Every structure is written in C-alpha cells, then in structure tokens.
Short mmCIF file of C-alpha atoms in Angstrom, two decimals:
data_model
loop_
_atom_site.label_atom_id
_atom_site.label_comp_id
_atom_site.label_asym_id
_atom_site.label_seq_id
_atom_site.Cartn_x
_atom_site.Cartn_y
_atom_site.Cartn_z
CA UNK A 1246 -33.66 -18.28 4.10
CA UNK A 1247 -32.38 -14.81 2.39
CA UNK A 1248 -28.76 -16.44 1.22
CA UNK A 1249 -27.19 -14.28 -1.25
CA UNK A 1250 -26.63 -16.52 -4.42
CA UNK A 1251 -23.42 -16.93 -5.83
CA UNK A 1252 -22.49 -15.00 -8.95
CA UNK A 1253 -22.26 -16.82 -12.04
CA UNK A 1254 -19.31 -18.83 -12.76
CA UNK A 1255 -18.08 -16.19 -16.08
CA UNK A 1256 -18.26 -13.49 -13.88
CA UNK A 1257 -15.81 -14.98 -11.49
CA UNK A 1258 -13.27 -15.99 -13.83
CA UNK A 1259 -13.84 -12.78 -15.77
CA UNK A 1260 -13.01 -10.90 -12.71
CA UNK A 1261 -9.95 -12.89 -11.63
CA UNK A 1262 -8.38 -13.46 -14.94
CA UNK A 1263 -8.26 -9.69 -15.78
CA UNK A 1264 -7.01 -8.92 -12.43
CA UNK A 1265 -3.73 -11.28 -13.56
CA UNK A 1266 -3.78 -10.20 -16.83
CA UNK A 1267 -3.19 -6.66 -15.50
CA UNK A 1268 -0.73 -7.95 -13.14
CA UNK A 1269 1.48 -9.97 -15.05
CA UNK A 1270 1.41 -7.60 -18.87
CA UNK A 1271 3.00 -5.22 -17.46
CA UNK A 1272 6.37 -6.85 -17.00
CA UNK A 1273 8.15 -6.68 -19.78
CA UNK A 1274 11.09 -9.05 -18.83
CA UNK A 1275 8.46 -11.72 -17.43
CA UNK A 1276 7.28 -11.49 -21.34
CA UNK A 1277 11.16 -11.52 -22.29
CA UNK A 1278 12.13 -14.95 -20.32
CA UNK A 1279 8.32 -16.22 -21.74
CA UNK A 1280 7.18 -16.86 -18.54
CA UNK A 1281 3.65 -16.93 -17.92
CA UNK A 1282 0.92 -18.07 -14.90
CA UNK A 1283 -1.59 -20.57 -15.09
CA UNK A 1284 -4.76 -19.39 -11.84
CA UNK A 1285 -6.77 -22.37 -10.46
CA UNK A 1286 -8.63 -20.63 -7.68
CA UNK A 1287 -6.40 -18.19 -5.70
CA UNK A 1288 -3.41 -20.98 -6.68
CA UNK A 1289 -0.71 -19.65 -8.92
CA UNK A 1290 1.50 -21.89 -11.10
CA UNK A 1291 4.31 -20.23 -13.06
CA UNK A 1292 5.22 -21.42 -16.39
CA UNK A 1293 8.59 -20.71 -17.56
CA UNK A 1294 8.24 -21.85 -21.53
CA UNK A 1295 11.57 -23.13 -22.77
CA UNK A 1296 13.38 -21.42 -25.71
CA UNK A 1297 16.89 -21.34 -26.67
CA UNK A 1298 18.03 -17.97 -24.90
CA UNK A 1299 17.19 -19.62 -21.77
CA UNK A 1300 20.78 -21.67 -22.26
CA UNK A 1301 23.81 -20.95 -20.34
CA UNK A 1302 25.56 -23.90 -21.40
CA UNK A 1303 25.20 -25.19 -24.35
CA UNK A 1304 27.17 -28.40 -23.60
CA UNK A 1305 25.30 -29.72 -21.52
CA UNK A 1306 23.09 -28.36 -21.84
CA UNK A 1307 21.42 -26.71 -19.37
CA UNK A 1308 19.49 -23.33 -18.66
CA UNK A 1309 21.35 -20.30 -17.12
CA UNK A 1310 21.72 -19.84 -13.66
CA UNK A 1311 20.53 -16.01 -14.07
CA UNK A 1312 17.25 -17.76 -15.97
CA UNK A 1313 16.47 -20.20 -12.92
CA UNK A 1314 17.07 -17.38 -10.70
CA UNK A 1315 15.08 -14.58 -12.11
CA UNK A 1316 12.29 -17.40 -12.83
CA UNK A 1317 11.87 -17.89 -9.30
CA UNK A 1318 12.33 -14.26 -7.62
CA UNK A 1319 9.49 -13.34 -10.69
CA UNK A 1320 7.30 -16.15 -9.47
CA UNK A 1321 7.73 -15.29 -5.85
CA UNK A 1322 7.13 -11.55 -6.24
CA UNK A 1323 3.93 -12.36 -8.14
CA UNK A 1324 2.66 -14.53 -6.10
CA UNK A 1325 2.84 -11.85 -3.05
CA UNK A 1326 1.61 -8.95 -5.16
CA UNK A 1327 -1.35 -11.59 -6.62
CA UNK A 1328 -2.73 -12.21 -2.81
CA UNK A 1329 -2.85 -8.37 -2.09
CA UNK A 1330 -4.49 -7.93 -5.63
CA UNK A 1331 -7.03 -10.94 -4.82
CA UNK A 1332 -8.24 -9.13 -1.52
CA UNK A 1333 -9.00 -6.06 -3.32
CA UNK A 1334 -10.43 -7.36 -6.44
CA UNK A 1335 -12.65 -10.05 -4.36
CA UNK A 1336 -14.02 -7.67 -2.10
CA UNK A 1337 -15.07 -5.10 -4.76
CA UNK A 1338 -12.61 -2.11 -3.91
CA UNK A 1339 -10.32 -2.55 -7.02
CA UNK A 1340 -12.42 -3.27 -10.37
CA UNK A 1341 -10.99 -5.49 -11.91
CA UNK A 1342 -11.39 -4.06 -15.34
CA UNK A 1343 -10.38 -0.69 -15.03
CA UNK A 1344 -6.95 -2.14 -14.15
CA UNK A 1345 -4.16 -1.81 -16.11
CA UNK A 1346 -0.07 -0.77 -15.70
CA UNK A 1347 -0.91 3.07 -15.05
CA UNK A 1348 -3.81 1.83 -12.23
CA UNK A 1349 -2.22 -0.99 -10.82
CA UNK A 1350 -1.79 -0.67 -7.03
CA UNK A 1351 1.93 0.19 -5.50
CA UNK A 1352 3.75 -3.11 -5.31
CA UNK A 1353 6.27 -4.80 -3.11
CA UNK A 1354 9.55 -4.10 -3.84
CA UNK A 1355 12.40 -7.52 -3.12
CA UNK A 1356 14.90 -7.05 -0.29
CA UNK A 1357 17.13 -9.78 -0.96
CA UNK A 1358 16.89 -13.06 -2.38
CA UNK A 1359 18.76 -16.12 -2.14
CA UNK A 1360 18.49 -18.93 -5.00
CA UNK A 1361 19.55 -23.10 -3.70
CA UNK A 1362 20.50 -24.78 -7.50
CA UNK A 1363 19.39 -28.33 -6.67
CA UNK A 1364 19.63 -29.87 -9.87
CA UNK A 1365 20.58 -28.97 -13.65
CA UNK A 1366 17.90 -27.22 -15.37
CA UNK A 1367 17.09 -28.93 -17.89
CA UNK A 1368 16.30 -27.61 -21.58
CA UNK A 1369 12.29 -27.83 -21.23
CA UNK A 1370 9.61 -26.07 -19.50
CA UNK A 1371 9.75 -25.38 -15.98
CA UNK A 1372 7.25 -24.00 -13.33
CA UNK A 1373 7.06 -22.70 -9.77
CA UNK A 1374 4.25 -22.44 -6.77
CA UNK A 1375 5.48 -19.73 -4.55
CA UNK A 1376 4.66 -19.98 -0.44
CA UNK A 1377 3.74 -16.95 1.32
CA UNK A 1378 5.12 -17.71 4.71
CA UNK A 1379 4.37 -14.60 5.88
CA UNK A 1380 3.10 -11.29 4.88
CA UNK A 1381 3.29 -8.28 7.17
CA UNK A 1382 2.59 -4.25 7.15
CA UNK A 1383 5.95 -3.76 6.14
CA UNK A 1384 8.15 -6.96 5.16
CA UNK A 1385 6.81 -9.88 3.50
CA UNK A 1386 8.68 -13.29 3.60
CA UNK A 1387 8.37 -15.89 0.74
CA UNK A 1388 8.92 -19.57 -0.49
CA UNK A 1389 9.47 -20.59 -4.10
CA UNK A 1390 10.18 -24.51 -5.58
CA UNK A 1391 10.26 -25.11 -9.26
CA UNK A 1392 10.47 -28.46 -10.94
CA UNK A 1393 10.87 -29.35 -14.86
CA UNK A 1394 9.27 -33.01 -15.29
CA UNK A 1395 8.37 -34.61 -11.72
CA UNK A 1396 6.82 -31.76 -8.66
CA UNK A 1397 8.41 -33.85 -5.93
CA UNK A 1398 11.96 -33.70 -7.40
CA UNK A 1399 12.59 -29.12 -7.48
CA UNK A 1400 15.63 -28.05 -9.53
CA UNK A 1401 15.66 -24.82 -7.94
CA UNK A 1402 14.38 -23.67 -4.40
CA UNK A 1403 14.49 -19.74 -3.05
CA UNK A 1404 13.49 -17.64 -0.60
CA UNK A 1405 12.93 -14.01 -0.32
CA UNK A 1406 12.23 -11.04 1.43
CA UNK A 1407 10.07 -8.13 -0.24
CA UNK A 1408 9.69 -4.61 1.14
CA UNK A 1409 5.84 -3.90 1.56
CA UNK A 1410 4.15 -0.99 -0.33
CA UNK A 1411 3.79 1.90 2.15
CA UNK A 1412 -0.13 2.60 2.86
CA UNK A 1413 0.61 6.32 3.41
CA UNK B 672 25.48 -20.71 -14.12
CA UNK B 673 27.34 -23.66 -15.60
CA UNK B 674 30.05 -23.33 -17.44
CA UNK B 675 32.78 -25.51 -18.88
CA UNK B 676 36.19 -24.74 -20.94
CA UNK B 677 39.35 -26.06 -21.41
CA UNK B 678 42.43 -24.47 -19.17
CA UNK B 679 45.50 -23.11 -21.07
CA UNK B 680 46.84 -20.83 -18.93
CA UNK B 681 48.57 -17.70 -20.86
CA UNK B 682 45.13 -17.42 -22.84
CA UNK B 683 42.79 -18.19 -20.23
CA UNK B 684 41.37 -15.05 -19.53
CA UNK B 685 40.63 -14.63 -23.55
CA UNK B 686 38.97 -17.57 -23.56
CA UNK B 687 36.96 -16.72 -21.07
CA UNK B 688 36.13 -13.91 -22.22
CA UNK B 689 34.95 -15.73 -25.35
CA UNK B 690 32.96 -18.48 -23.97
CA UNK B 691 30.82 -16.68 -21.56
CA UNK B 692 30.21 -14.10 -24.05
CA UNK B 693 29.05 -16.69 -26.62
CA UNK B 694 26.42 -18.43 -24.54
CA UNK B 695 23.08 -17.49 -25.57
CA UNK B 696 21.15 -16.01 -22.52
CA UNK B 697 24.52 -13.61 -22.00
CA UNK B 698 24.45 -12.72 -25.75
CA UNK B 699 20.19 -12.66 -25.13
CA UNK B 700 21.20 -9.83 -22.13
CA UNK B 701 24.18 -8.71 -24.56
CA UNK B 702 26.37 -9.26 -21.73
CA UNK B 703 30.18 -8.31 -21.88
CA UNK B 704 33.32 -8.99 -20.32
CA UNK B 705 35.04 -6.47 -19.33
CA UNK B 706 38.28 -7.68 -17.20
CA UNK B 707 39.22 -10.87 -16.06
CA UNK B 708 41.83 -11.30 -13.41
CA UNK B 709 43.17 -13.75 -11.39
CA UNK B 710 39.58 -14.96 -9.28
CA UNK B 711 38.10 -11.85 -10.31
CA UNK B 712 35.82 -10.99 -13.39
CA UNK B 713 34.23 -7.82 -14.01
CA UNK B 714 31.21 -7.50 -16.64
CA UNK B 715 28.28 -5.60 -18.37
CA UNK B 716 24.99 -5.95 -19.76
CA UNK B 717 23.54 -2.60 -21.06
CA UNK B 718 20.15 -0.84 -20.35
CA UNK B 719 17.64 -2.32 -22.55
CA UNK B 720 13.76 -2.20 -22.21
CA UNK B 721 13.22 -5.63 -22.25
CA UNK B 722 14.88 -6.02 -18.62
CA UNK B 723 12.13 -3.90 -17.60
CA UNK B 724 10.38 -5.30 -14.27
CA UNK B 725 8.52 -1.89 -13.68
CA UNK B 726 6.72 -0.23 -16.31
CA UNK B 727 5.94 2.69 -14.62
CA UNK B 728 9.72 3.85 -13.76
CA UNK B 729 10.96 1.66 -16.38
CA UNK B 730 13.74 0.11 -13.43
CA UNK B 731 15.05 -3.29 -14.46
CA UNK B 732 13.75 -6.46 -13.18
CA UNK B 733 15.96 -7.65 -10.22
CA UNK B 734 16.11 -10.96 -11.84
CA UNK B 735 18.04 -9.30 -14.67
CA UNK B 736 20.94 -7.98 -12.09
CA UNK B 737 20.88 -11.92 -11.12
CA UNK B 738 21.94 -13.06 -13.88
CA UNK B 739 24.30 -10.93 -14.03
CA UNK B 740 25.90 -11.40 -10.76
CA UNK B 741 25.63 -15.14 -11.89
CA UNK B 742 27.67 -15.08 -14.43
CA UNK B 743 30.25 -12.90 -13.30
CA UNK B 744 30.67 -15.13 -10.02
CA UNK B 745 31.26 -17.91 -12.31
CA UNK B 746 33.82 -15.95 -14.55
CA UNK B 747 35.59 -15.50 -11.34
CA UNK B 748 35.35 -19.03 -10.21
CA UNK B 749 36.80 -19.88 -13.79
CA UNK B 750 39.89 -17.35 -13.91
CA UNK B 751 40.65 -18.42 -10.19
CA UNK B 752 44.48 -19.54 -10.79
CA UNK B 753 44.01 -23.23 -9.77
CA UNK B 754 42.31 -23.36 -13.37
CA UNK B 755 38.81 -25.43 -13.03
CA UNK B 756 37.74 -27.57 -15.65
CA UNK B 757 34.03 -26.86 -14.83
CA UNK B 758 31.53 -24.72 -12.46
CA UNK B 759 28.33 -24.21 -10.88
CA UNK B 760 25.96 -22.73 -9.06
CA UNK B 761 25.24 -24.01 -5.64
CA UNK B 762 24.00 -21.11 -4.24
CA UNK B 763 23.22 -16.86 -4.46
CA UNK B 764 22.20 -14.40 -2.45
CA UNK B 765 21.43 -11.03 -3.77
CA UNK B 766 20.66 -8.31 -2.13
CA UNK B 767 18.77 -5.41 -3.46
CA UNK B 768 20.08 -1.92 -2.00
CA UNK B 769 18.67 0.61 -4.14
CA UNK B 770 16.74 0.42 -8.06
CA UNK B 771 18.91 0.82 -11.05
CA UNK B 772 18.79 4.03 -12.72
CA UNK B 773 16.80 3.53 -15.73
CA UNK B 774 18.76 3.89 -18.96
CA UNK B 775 22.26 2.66 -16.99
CA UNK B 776 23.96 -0.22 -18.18
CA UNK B 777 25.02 -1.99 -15.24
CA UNK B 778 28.20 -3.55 -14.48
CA UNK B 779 29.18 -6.15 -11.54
CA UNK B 780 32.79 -7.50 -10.16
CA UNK B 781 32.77 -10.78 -8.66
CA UNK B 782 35.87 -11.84 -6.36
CA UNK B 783 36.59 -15.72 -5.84
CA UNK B 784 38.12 -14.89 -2.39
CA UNK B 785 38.27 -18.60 -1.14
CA UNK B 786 38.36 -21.96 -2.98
CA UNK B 787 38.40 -25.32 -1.94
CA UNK B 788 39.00 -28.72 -3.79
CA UNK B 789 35.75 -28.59 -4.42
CA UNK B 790 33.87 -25.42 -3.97
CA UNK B 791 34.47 -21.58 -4.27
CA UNK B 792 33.15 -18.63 -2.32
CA UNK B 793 31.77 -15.67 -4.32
CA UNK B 794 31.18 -12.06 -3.57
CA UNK B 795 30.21 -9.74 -6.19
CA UNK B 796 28.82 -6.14 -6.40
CA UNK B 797 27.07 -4.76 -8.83
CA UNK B 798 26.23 -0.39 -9.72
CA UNK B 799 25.14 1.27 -12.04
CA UNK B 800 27.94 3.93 -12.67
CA UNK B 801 29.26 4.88 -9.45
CA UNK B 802 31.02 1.92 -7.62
CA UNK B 803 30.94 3.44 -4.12
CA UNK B 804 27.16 3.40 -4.72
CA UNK B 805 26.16 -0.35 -5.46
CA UNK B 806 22.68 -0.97 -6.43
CA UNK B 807 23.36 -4.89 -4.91
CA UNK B 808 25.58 -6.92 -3.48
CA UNK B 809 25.67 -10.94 -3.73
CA UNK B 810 27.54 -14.00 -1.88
CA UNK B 811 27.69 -17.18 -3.54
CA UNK B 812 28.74 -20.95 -3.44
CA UNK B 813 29.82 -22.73 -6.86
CA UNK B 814 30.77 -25.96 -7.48
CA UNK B 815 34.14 -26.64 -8.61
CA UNK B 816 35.45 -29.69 -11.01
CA UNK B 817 38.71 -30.67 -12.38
CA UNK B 818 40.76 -28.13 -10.27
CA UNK B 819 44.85 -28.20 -10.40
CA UNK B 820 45.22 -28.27 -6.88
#
C-alpha cells in the first residue's frame, strides 16, 4: 500500500481559515452590519451579531428590512464566491496565504435578488446557510434561509442570481 | 422595513419625513428624505466607505442600495393617501443593472402604484445622479394595517 497520508489537521484549518479570512476582510460593509462566518468543513454559517443600528423600528422593535436583506444577499454571495475559492485553495492552485484583497480572485457579481420577510426580525443575533442550487460558466443561482432562535422556523428566505466572473 | 406612525393628514408628509429619518439603521446609512408625495417618496443616503462591498473599486455593497429601496418603498406605502397606520415588508426584488459610481450618493423613488385593504405594490428605482440611467430597479409587496379605506 503507497496511500498518501493525510496532512495534519493545523495545516488544514490553517489553509481554509485564511482562505475566509481573505474572503470575508475585505468587505467593509459585511464588517459595518457585524456580520461574520463561522466554517465547519466546506459548510458556511453566517452570523449577523445584533447591535442597535440594525433597528428599523424601534417600537417594536424589530431589525430593518434593508438589514435582513443585505444580511442575506451578503451571505448568499459568499457562500458562491467561498465554493470557487475552496476548489482553488484545496487543490493547491491559489495559496492560501498569499491571499489577500489586492490577490483575491475576480468575483461574482449579483444579478438580481429577491428577499420573502417571513417573520419580524427580532432584536438578537441572526444567521444564514446559503444553497448553491446551481453554479454555471456564466450565471450562478442561489438559496439563502436565516433564522434568529429556532433553524426550522426562517425569518427571512431569498434567492438570487449572480453574474459569473469571466475566465478570459 | 416596518414602520409605524400616527396619520394626521396636513402634516403627514413631515412626519414622515421625521420618523423614517430618526430610525437608527437610516440615521446608521445617514439616510434622507427628500420628497414625499402622495404614494411616492423619494430619498438619499450619501457615498460613504463603509457601504463598501468591493475594495478594489470601492463600489457599494448591493445590500446597501437594498436598504435603501426598502425604506423608500415603505415611505411610499406610508404617504399613500388612504393613510396606513402601519407597514411591512412582504417582499423585494432588486435588480442590479449597473455598479454605483464610487463617491455618488445615491438616491431612489419608490411609487405605491396599487393598494389594497391590505397590501401595497411597490416599484422603486434607484441612480446614482442621472435618473434615465438607474443603477437598479425593485418591485415590492408590503403589508398594510389600519388603512382609511
């Protein structure tokens, strides 16, 4: 038997957490809303961490509609750009470490987006797993729930379409 | 967007201007009204770099012109002349035609062009200096409470 062993465990995680770290720092309004990812794996979980700018309503109250919606479009569009980084990161033609905002790879860009309010969001962390239903040369299509305290029960649900980077 | 005020019709549009300015992720975006008309709203939010969503042309994240469009479709829902108490979001779709110019503030009308007892139909457009040349359009559903009619 001549089976390659696996790499150790640090190196891994060493790999894929820079790989996100690149990704996600250079957004400044991801930083802005305080929303940030959480990798198990390949899986994605998007934290959006409550504060008090989040409100649209302070009767109620309840986060702004613009919040949810930007909250969910972010974690979709990372989520897309996050599989294309894992292919090249995992198979060694992107190091991982030499990555930063200038060396980042073209990204999609979003076609439209459409945002279903299912509930009130409520005034406490949220998060979001994004679905990539499918991801072609050119257009890539994608699924986003997010949910405050219980997964089954999403306060917000969206879908959109992302224009794929060109691969001249 | 929720939103909730009381109706007094020769003020209204004051008020509204007022309250949606006051709530804190408008006044986090520095959001402004602009006009308010009868189902129609137009509003503001200036360039700033923390609506950055790429750092290497320094465009604004599209989640930014969201929330925008957002609250200007529920401005409009809330000047509509049958005067509801109370409004959300059911629904938006945004589409993206082109990226902002970077350093534009950008500025989007909504029109409440139908309403029912209990919902109203949005369209807004949003550019970034030049109407005839929007950088997105959006349709929307909102909820509608406490209506006149």
């Amino acid at each position: 038997m001549n089976r390659q062993r696996p790499e150790p465990v640090q190196v891994v995680k060493h790999r894929r957490d820079a790989a996100l770290k690149a990704l996600v720092e250079g957004i400044p309004y991801a930083r802005f809303l305080g929303i940030s990812f959480e990798r198990h794996g390949d899986e994605l979980t998007s934290i959006l961490n409550y504060h008090d700018a989040l409100i649209g309503n302070p009767a109620l109250p309840a986060l702004h509609g613009g919040v949810t919606a930007a909250f969910l479009e972010t974690a979709a569009l990372i989520e897309l750009e996050w599989q294309l980084l894992w292919s090249e990161v995992e198979s060694g033609r992107i190091d991982a470490d030499a990555l930063s905002t200038e060396t980042m790879p073209r990204m999609p860009k979003t076609i439209d987006f459409t945002v279903d309010y299912l509930r009130t969001g409520l005034p406490r962390d949220a998060y979001a797993r994004a679905k990539v239903n499918r991801s072609g040369r050119r257009y890539a299509s994608v699924h986003v729930e997010a949910w405050q305290d219980n997964r089954s029960r999403p306060f917000a649900q969206g879908t959109g379409h992302f224009l794929m980077p060109s691969t001249e | 967007m929720k939103t909730a005020m009381s109706t007094t019709s020769p003020s209204r549009r004051d008020q509204a201007r007022q309250f949606i300015e006051a709530l804190p992720h408008c006044q986090a975006l520095a959001m402004t009204v602009d006009a308010v008309g009868d189902g129609e709203a137009v509003m503001s939010m200036p360039y700033s770099e923390n609506l950055i969503g790429d750092p290497k042309t320094g465009v604004i994240h599209g989640g930014a012109v969201s929330a925008l469009m957002d609250t200007c479709g529920g401005t409009a829902v809330m000047a509509h002349p049958s005067g509801p108490a109370m409004t959300a979001t059911l629904d938006l779709r945004i589409d993206y035609m082109r990226a902002a110019k970077p350093g534009n503030a950008v500025t989007a009308k909504a029109v409440c062009y139908h309403m029912t007892r209990s919902v109203a139909f949005v369209r807004a457009v949003a550019h970034d200096g030049d109407e005839t040349d929007p950088v997105a359009t959006a349709t929307g559903a909102f909820t509608v409470q406490g209506a006149r009619k």
